[in-house]
Amino acid sequence: MNITRRKFLKGTAALAGAALLSDKIRFVSSLGESAQGPDPIVADIKRSVCLMCHSACGIQCKIKDGVLIKIDGNPYHPNCAEGKMRVLFETNPKNVTQLGNICAKGQAGIKEVYNPLRIKHPLKRDGPRGSGKWKVITWEQAIQEIVEGGDLFGEGQVEGLRTIRDLSTPVNPDAPELGPKANQFVMMIGRAEHGRKEFTDRWVRDAYGSINYRNDHTSICETSHHVGLDLCFKGKHHIKPDIVNAEYIIFFGTSPYEANFPMQALYRKLNIFRERGGKMVIIDPRFSNSAAKADTWVPILPGSDAAFALGMMRWILDNNKHDKTYLENTTEAAGNADGHKTYTNASYLVRLDTKKFLRTEDAGLGEGEYVVVVDGVPTAHDTVDRADLDATLTVNGISCKTGFSLLRERVNERTLSEYAKICGIEPAVIENVAKGFTSHGRKATADFYRGPVQHTNGTYAARTIAILNFLIGNISWKGGCEAHGGSHWHEMGGKAGNPHDLKKSLHPGKVKATGIPIDRHRAKYEDSTEFKKNGYPAKRPWFPFAYNFNWQEVIPSIDAEYPYPTKALFILMANPVYSTPGGTAFIPTLMNTKKLPLTVSFDIYMGETSALCDYILPDRHYLERFATPHVSPAILTMTSGVRQPVIDPVHPDTMLVEDVLIKIAERMNLPGYGNNGFGENDPLNTAEDWYTKLFENIAFGDKENNAVPGATAAEKVAYIRDRGGRFENVDKEYNGEYTNHPYKGICYIYHEGLASSTDSMTGALYDGLPIYEPIKDIMGNLVEDPEYDLHLITHKLVFHTQSRTASNPWLMELLKENHAQINTIDADSRGIKTGDNVKVSSATNPAGVYGKALVTESIRPGIVTIPNSYGHWEAGSKSHSIDGKKTKRVPYIGKGLTGNPIMRLDPYLKDVTLQDPIGGSASFFDTKIKIEKV
Amino acid sequence: MEQARANIYRFFSTIFLDPPDEHLISTVFPYVSSALQELLGVHFSLLENVAEIREDYTNLFVLTTNKYLKPYESVYLDEGLVRGLSTIRVQNAYSAAGVKPVLSDLPDHMGLELDFMAYLCEEKEQNLDLQKQFLDNHIRLWVNDFCARLAEKSDTSFYREISSALRLFIEYDYNLIRELQRAETIIA
């Protein structure tokens, strides 16, 4: 007998007799039970992409007898599964047994598509606007009336789309730069998804010929985040940490455990990051779900993010913790030689007179571009690899400093204590975070989202935070700051492998839309006739850097008939009245049939804005339609989602917006639709014709010989439709020490374009450096409401999406009513207890909004937060009359309160929220309020 | 011998799945601990009373504080998350053996995996191959990391000593199984 066994028998003699813990047996027989596992329902699986929020997670839908019975996550999709849990793209869909993650909202999509509150037929108002009286009309009637116009409502003649489309007569003969009369047709899309966005752009801009295409909602989301980053990178405008491999992450003003996007991928990756000992800092006046998981919570005052970042820079520069070598690199080649994918313009000389970079010609250095300084001598930037960071000198009589010297001066304008005072915190907090940030090599990132940018100083805050990353040289490194992400295959074509170039060709008779958009985004006031006549200020602001449209300016500009009057407005999946700060100020304009003669809303339910329109045309739900959604750079592998109908339309008398627009186009004979829409015998008669081209581009891929398996184009498309998209496998996330699809090239510490541009209202130059500015109105005056003693912010609940989930019974069940959340100290001094009815009011809305209070320690004293998504006054909470029959009001909708109606309007413009003059972001977090028990 | 092994496995399983009580500490523990001392040369000091041990149990296995052990195989083997591929594999191992856990917890809980070993030991027909396979494919892949974390996070000598005992016992038992398998082959 062997040693082990003998020893065992001897040692355990006392244990050998009977079972000691016989009541603790945990296993019972499972013989005879089905081997099917936990999910015995046999159903068809269809994969698509969610649209309960913008994260674009893959979904896997179970269909039983044509009915959608369950939504799970798509395990092929990188938003839904991590690492080894992700199904490889080549896996046969029939062999997939596991499920991906999907959040509460995603699962509740089922309650939206089958929601009895959906609009089932085209509706036309049957009384004055906003009267709540409607009649059902046919699609033929709707299209005929919208195109041809006439005395549509017994209120006089209304121009239809046909006569508004005048491509040759200037809308204002005195100011021809404004473009033709066709620009009097305006489109406003709330949530514009890829595929549909490109379709409507083609229709409005390239076929109808109006410059007022899209006007999407991004400026009430976080556009200054994009614009700010676009002024930091060449052509790229989104950063995310490479969470899984990072060691230290600062999130300014965002809560990845309940918001941001893709939320479920962010929190999953953060769990791994934290499991591996990563340190997370949450900067937010509210103690969010993410703060609860963080190592450090820093509750700074709203709007002071840039001051915090500048305070960090002060400590970093004072202690020489910046990556001097990285910043000295003068070109991409020099950066590469130093091991980086990127480089900065820190060493370039800036002229103090024009605020632009000094050019080699000005310096007497012949042809070239920029000038740097080497050992005190001006030198062409591309003739050396490294240059001096700190330099002040006069070249050819021109006073210059390096961008880095200017940055150092800017940072030194205040002491650490002064920055801390602006933030309302102790200087040691900034110091500790700066120390942490610079103690992990390149595996640290300063990230941000809505919080710092939905302020009047948003673009500056975005740039200031982003540039923290440049100081440690972490861009494109594994574990560092990702500025590109996996990206996607190009559905619009134009790359070598794509069969259809929808960007440049396939549009016979394409029109060139010209003129100034109604919201004056990307438009320079100095080029206008008005400027030559009146100088500064413009009548309303112009936004040369706001490339993402300016949502909140559209309706006030229509009201002001500025820069020209509008004749028709289409809104699509949009609710500006409810979802915009101060959006209730739009109501008089939407009611005004002189300023806005024709309004059409494409919607699936009765939103606050749709309720005020002339026509409501019922769109198909996202589970019944197509799109090609992209994902955020948090995903490091190439990802092209494919949204496709998973069930037949629930309501047959609804129609895809694409199909409606095609029918209008055919009636008006717009170029690029019908049997020869894409070209000779290449029809664009249905939405599916359009999306098939997009899906083929994805299936064939960007490079040659990059197609997915399949003998024919149809088989290739089926291959990606079966999987809910095209996905690069998880082993392609990294390439050595870098991410696999890295951003390469320049990082702008100083931005000469910004520094040499003038604000259309104040006539002052913008600033090309990191900078903290206090909250100002459009004329540059401080906004102060001393009689209002609390500060209002908002936040997003993890189980809601802004305006459009208020009628979802599953999600409303989770929290029936929201609250104004107030700190105990502030509540005690006002005699407010949890559950008390309160009135919340502001200088621009003293009448206020009413709701219940929640007294909590989880917010900084002095701040009140109202979570979004509640306080609806339509969305099913009100009865309407359709063909004389009253609709039921649904009691669970409309509870709670929303902060938007009390948001501070701009004191100068008076009809629009405070806004960031550069990026165009609407201010959500700059309103002072009063709260009283009622 | 099988009963003795089952008893030891079930003891380890129980102190990870249930709050330790008076019966376990005063009645069962002395038998098991003296056997383990004899077998493995480990020492048990039992410095804490039952209430203190229970408090430690709550921190380690119930509350999701920084002491929480996340006692699931998938956390240790699949990207740090629960309900991973390992979870499915463990579930499949149970199904293949014709049993299912009656506990409403994930199948790859360390306590359940240990009780599954106890179940295998108690089966009438000898199944040494299955036992070795389950140790190879599951328990031995993560028991050392689990025990290291247990030793690090625990506030009591009880769980710290359990952690080294479990680690040593699994290796001991593994060698024992291999020895028994060899004996089987020789007899055959």
Short mmCIF file of N, CA, C and O in Angstrom, two decimals, chain A residues 900-933:
data_model
loop_
_atom_site.label_atom_id
_atom_site.label_comp_id
_atom_site.label_asym_id
_atom_site.label_seq_id
_atom_site.Cartn_x
_atom_site.Cartn_y
_atom_site.Cartn_z
N ASN A 900 -35.94 70.86 -17.39
CA ASN A 900 -35.75 71.66 -18.60
C ASN A 900 -36.57 72.95 -18.64
O ASN A 900 -36.06 73.98 -19.06
N PRO A 901 -37.85 72.94 -18.21
CA PRO A 901 -38.63 74.19 -18.32
C PRO A 901 -38.12 75.32 -17.44
O PRO A 901 -38.50 76.47 -17.66
N ILE A 902 -37.27 75.01 -16.44
CA ILE A 902 -36.78 76.11 -15.60
C ILE A 902 -35.32 76.45 -15.89
O ILE A 902 -34.71 77.27 -15.20
N MET A 903 -34.75 75.85 -16.93
CA MET A 903 -33.34 76.14 -17.23
C MET A 903 -33.19 77.60 -17.65
O MET A 903 -34.04 78.17 -18.32
N ARG A 904 -32.05 78.16 -17.28
CA ARG A 904 -31.78 79.59 -17.49
C ARG A 904 -31.77 79.91 -18.99
O ARG A 904 -31.01 79.32 -19.76
N LEU A 905 -32.60 80.85 -19.40
CA LEU A 905 -32.52 81.34 -20.77
C LEU A 905 -31.43 82.40 -20.84
O LEU A 905 -31.11 83.06 -19.84
N ASP A 906 -30.89 82.58 -22.02
CA ASP A 906 -29.83 83.56 -22.19
C ASP A 906 -30.40 84.95 -21.92
O ASP A 906 -31.41 85.34 -22.51
N PRO A 907 -29.77 85.72 -21.02
CA PRO A 907 -30.35 87.03 -20.64
C PRO A 907 -30.42 88.00 -21.83
O PRO A 907 -31.25 88.90 -21.83
N TYR A 908 -29.58 87.82 -22.83
CA TYR A 908 -29.58 88.74 -23.97
C TYR A 908 -30.57 88.28 -25.04
O TYR A 908 -31.40 89.04 -25.51
N LEU A 909 -30.50 86.99 -25.39
CA LEU A 909 -31.37 86.49 -26.47
C LEU A 909 -32.79 86.21 -25.96
O LEU A 909 -33.76 86.28 -26.70
N LYS A 910 -32.91 85.81 -24.70
CA LYS A 910 -34.19 85.63 -24.00
C LYS A 910 -35.07 84.49 -24.49
O LYS A 910 -36.06 84.15 -23.87
N ASP A 911 -34.77 83.89 -25.65
CA ASP A 911 -35.67 82.84 -26.16
C ASP A 911 -34.96 81.50 -26.31
O ASP A 911 -35.50 80.57 -26.88
N VAL A 912 -33.73 81.43 -25.81
CA VAL A 912 -32.96 80.20 -25.97
C VAL A 912 -32.09 80.02 -24.74
O VAL A 912 -31.72 80.99 -24.08
N THR A 913 -31.77 78.79 -24.46
CA THR A 913 -30.94 78.48 -23.31
C THR A 913 -29.56 79.14 -23.40
O THR A 913 -29.12 79.52 -24.48
N LEU A 914 -28.86 79.22 -22.29
CA LEU A 914 -27.45 79.59 -22.32
C LEU A 914 -26.73 78.56 -23.19
O LEU A 914 -27.11 77.39 -23.21
N GLN A 915 -25.71 78.98 -23.91
CA GLN A 915 -25.03 78.02 -24.77
C GLN A 915 -23.56 78.37 -24.95
O GLN A 915 -23.13 79.49 -24.72
N ASP A 916 -22.82 77.35 -25.38
CA ASP A 916 -21.39 77.50 -25.63
C ASP A 916 -21.21 78.10 -27.02
O ASP A 916 -21.58 77.47 -28.01
N PRO A 917 -20.65 79.32 -27.13
CA PRO A 917 -20.57 79.96 -28.45
C PRO A 917 -19.63 79.24 -29.41
O PRO A 917 -19.71 79.45 -30.62
N ILE A 918 -18.75 78.38 -28.91
CA ILE A 918 -17.81 77.71 -29.80
C ILE A 918 -18.41 76.38 -30.28
O ILE A 918 -18.73 76.22 -31.44
N GLY A 919 -18.56 75.44 -29.38
CA GLY A 919 -19.04 74.13 -29.79
C GLY A 919 -20.54 74.10 -30.07
O GLY A 919 -21.02 73.28 -30.82
N GLY A 920 -21.28 74.99 -29.41
CA GLY A 920 -22.72 75.04 -29.61
C GLY A 920 -23.51 74.23 -28.60
O GLY A 920 -24.72 74.07 -28.73
N SER A 921 -22.86 73.70 -27.57
CA SER A 921 -23.59 72.93 -26.57
C SER A 921 -24.58 73.80 -25.82
O SER A 921 -24.28 74.93 -25.45
N ALA A 922 -25.75 73.21 -25.57
CA ALA A 922 -26.74 73.88 -24.72
C ALA A 922 -26.36 73.66 -23.27
O ALA A 922 -25.91 72.59 -22.89
N SER A 923 -26.56 74.69 -22.46
CA SER A 923 -26.19 74.57 -21.05
C SER A 923 -27.28 73.83 -20.29
O SER A 923 -28.45 74.20 -20.32
N PHE A 924 -26.87 72.75 -19.62
CA PHE A 924 -27.80 72.02 -18.76
C PHE A 924 -27.50 72.26 -17.28
O PHE A 924 -28.28 71.88 -16.43
N PHE A 925 -26.33 72.82 -16.99
CA PHE A 925 -25.86 72.78 -15.59
C PHE A 925 -25.48 74.17 -15.06
O PHE A 925 -24.66 74.28 -14.16
N ASP A 926 -26.06 75.23 -15.63
CA ASP A 926 -25.68 76.58 -15.22
C ASP A 926 -26.85 77.37 -14.65
O ASP A 926 -26.81 78.59 -14.61
N THR A 927 -27.90 76.69 -14.19
CA THR A 927 -29.09 77.41 -13.73
C THR A 927 -29.10 77.48 -12.20
O THR A 927 -28.90 76.47 -11.52
N LYS A 928 -29.32 78.70 -11.68
CA LYS A 928 -29.50 78.88 -10.24
C LYS A 928 -31.00 78.79 -9.94
O LYS A 928 -31.82 79.30 -10.71
N ILE A 929 -31.33 78.10 -8.86
CA ILE A 929 -32.74 77.86 -8.56
C ILE A 929 -33.06 78.16 -7.10
O ILE A 929 -32.17 78.33 -6.27
N LYS A 930 -34.35 78.17 -6.84
CA LYS A 930 -34.88 78.24 -5.50
C LYS A 930 -35.74 77.00 -5.32
O LYS A 930 -36.38 76.56 -6.26
N ILE A 931 -35.74 76.45 -4.12
CA ILE A 931 -36.62 75.29 -3.89
C ILE A 931 -37.39 75.55 -2.61
O ILE A 931 -36.83 75.94 -1.60
N GLU A 932 -38.71 75.41 -2.69
CA GLU A 932 -39.51 75.67 -1.50
C GLU A 932 -40.60 74.61 -1.34
O GLU A 932 -41.10 74.07 -2.31
N LYS A 933 -40.90 74.36 -0.07
CA LYS A 933 -41.94 73.39 0.25
C LYS A 933 -43.30 74.01 -0.08
O LYS A 933 -43.53 75.18 0.19
#
